Amino acid sequence: MLANNVRNHLLDNPRLRPFAIDVSATDGVVTLIGSVDSSRTRTEAEQTARSVTGVIDVVNQLSVP
């Protein structure tokens, strides 16, 4: 449920929508895995995930080429 909420928030952001970001969640800790185009986008994805109710922490494993 939490992972789906985070995924939906990421998809609602037009700048994040083009990227395949895998989301998993365990006990309020969300992990983001995938590749994005810039460090700014990486940070934005993390901030978006953190904004979701129920998220305690975010492990950002998004890579930037």
PDB file of C-alpha atoms in Angstrom:
ATOM      1  CA  MET A   1       0.000   0.000   0.000  1.00  0.00           C
ATOM      2  CA  LEU A   2       2.697   2.521   0.963  1.00  0.00           C
ATOM      3  CA  ALA A   3       4.803   1.612  -2.064  1.00  0.00           C
ATOM      4  CA  ASN A   4       1.763   2.141  -4.315  1.00  0.00           C
ATOM      5  CA  ASN A   5       1.083   5.546  -2.741  1.00  0.00           C
ATOM      6  CA  VAL A   6       4.686   6.611  -3.329  1.00  0.00           C
ATOM      7  CA  ARG A   7       4.612   5.254  -6.891  1.00  0.00           C
ATOM      8  CA  ASN A   8       1.438   7.237  -7.591  1.00  0.00           C
ATOM      9  CA  HIS A   9       2.994  10.434  -6.235  1.00  0.00           C
ATOM     10  CA  LEU A  10       6.040   9.907  -8.445  1.00  0.00           C
ATOM     11  CA  LEU A  11       3.811   9.359 -11.488  1.00  0.00           C
ATOM     12  CA  ASP A  12       1.835  12.521 -10.664  1.00  0.00           C
ATOM     13  CA  ASN A  13       5.025  14.548 -11.130  1.00  0.00           C
ATOM     14  CA  PRO A  14       5.490  15.258 -14.864  1.00  0.00           C
ATOM     15  CA  ARG A  15       9.282  15.525 -14.485  1.00  0.00           C
ATOM     16  CA  LEU A  16       9.505  12.100 -12.840  1.00  0.00           C
ATOM     17  CA  ARG A  17       6.922  10.287 -14.970  1.00  0.00           C
ATOM     18  CA  PRO A  18       9.331   9.396 -17.848  1.00  0.00           C
ATOM     19  CA  PHE A  19      11.616   7.388 -15.556  1.00  0.00           C
ATOM     20  CA  ALA A  20      11.147   3.773 -14.504  1.00  0.00           C
ATOM     21  CA  ILE A  21      11.498   4.068 -10.739  1.00  0.00           C
ATOM     22  CA  ASP A  22      10.952   0.882  -8.772  1.00  0.00           C
ATOM     23  CA  VAL A  23       9.483   1.469  -5.318  1.00  0.00           C
ATOM     24  CA  SER A  24       9.451  -0.906  -2.378  1.00  0.00           C
ATOM     25  CA  ALA A  25       8.477  -0.252   1.231  1.00  0.00           C
ATOM     26  CA  THR A  26       9.009  -2.051   4.505  1.00  0.00           C
ATOM     27  CA  ASP A  27       7.903  -0.643   7.858  1.00  0.00           C
ATOM     28  CA  GLY A  28       7.741   2.903   6.512  1.00  0.00           C
ATOM     29  CA  VAL A  29      11.155   2.778   4.838  1.00  0.00           C
ATOM     30  CA  VAL A  30      10.843   3.345   1.094  1.00  0.00           C
ATOM     31  CA  THR A  31      13.541   2.256  -1.354  1.00  0.00           C
ATOM     32  CA  LEU A  32      13.808   3.878  -4.781  1.00  0.00           C
ATOM     33  CA  ILE A  33      15.693   1.956  -7.476  1.00  0.00           C
ATOM     34  CA  GLY A  34      16.220   2.930 -11.094  1.00  0.00           C
ATOM     35  CA  SER A  35      17.929   5.494 -13.251  1.00  0.00           C
ATOM     36  CA  VAL A  36      17.177   9.188 -13.727  1.00  0.00           C
ATOM     37  CA  ASP A  37      18.741  11.890 -15.873  1.00  0.00           C
ATOM     38  CA  SER A  38      20.267  14.203 -13.244  1.00  0.00           C
ATOM     39  CA  SER A  39      21.090  14.638  -9.584  1.00  0.00           C
ATOM     40  CA  ARG A  40      18.315  17.234  -9.421  1.00  0.00           C
ATOM     41  CA  THR A  41      15.770  14.648 -10.595  1.00  0.00           C
ATOM     42  CA  ARG A  42      17.208  12.125  -8.122  1.00  0.00           C
ATOM     43  CA  THR A  43      16.700  14.606  -5.270  1.00  0.00           C
ATOM     44  CA  GLU A  44      13.211  15.504  -6.475  1.00  0.00           C
ATOM     45  CA  ALA A  45      12.179  11.837  -6.497  1.00  0.00           C
ATOM     46  CA  GLU A  46      13.442  11.427  -2.931  1.00  0.00           C
ATOM     47  CA  GLN A  47      11.655  14.576  -1.738  1.00  0.00           C
ATOM     48  CA  THR A  48       8.449  13.424  -3.430  1.00  0.00           C
ATOM     49  CA  ALA A  49       8.676  10.041  -1.712  1.00  0.00           C
ATOM     50  CA  ARG A  50       9.333  11.700   1.666  1.00  0.00           C
ATOM     51  CA  SER A  51       6.196  13.821   1.265  1.00  0.00           C
ATOM     52  CA  VAL A  52       3.919  10.763   1.296  1.00  0.00           C
ATOM     53  CA  THR A  53       2.110  10.105   4.558  1.00  0.00           C
ATOM     54  CA  GLY A  54       3.534   7.063   6.325  1.00  0.00           C
ATOM     55  CA  VAL A  55       7.056   7.361   4.925  1.00  0.00           C
ATOM     56  CA  ILE A  56       9.599   7.327   7.748  1.00  0.00           C
ATOM     57  CA  ASP A  57      12.759   7.236   5.658  1.00  0.00           C
ATOM     58  CA  VAL A  58      13.864   6.931   2.026  1.00  0.00           C
ATOM     59  CA  VAL A  59      16.743   4.845   0.727  1.00  0.00           C
ATOM     60  CA  ASN A  60      17.593   6.514  -2.566  1.00  0.00           C
ATOM     61  CA  GLN A  61      19.373   4.053  -4.849  1.00  0.00           C
ATOM     62  CA  LEU A  62      18.573   5.960  -8.034  1.00  0.00           C
ATOM     63  CA  SER A  63      21.533   6.210 -10.365  1.00  0.00           C
ATOM     64  CA  VAL A  64      22.525   9.108 -12.584  1.00  0.00           C
ATOM     65  CA  PRO A  65      24.473   8.408 -15.788  1.00  0.00           C
TER      66      PRO A  65
END
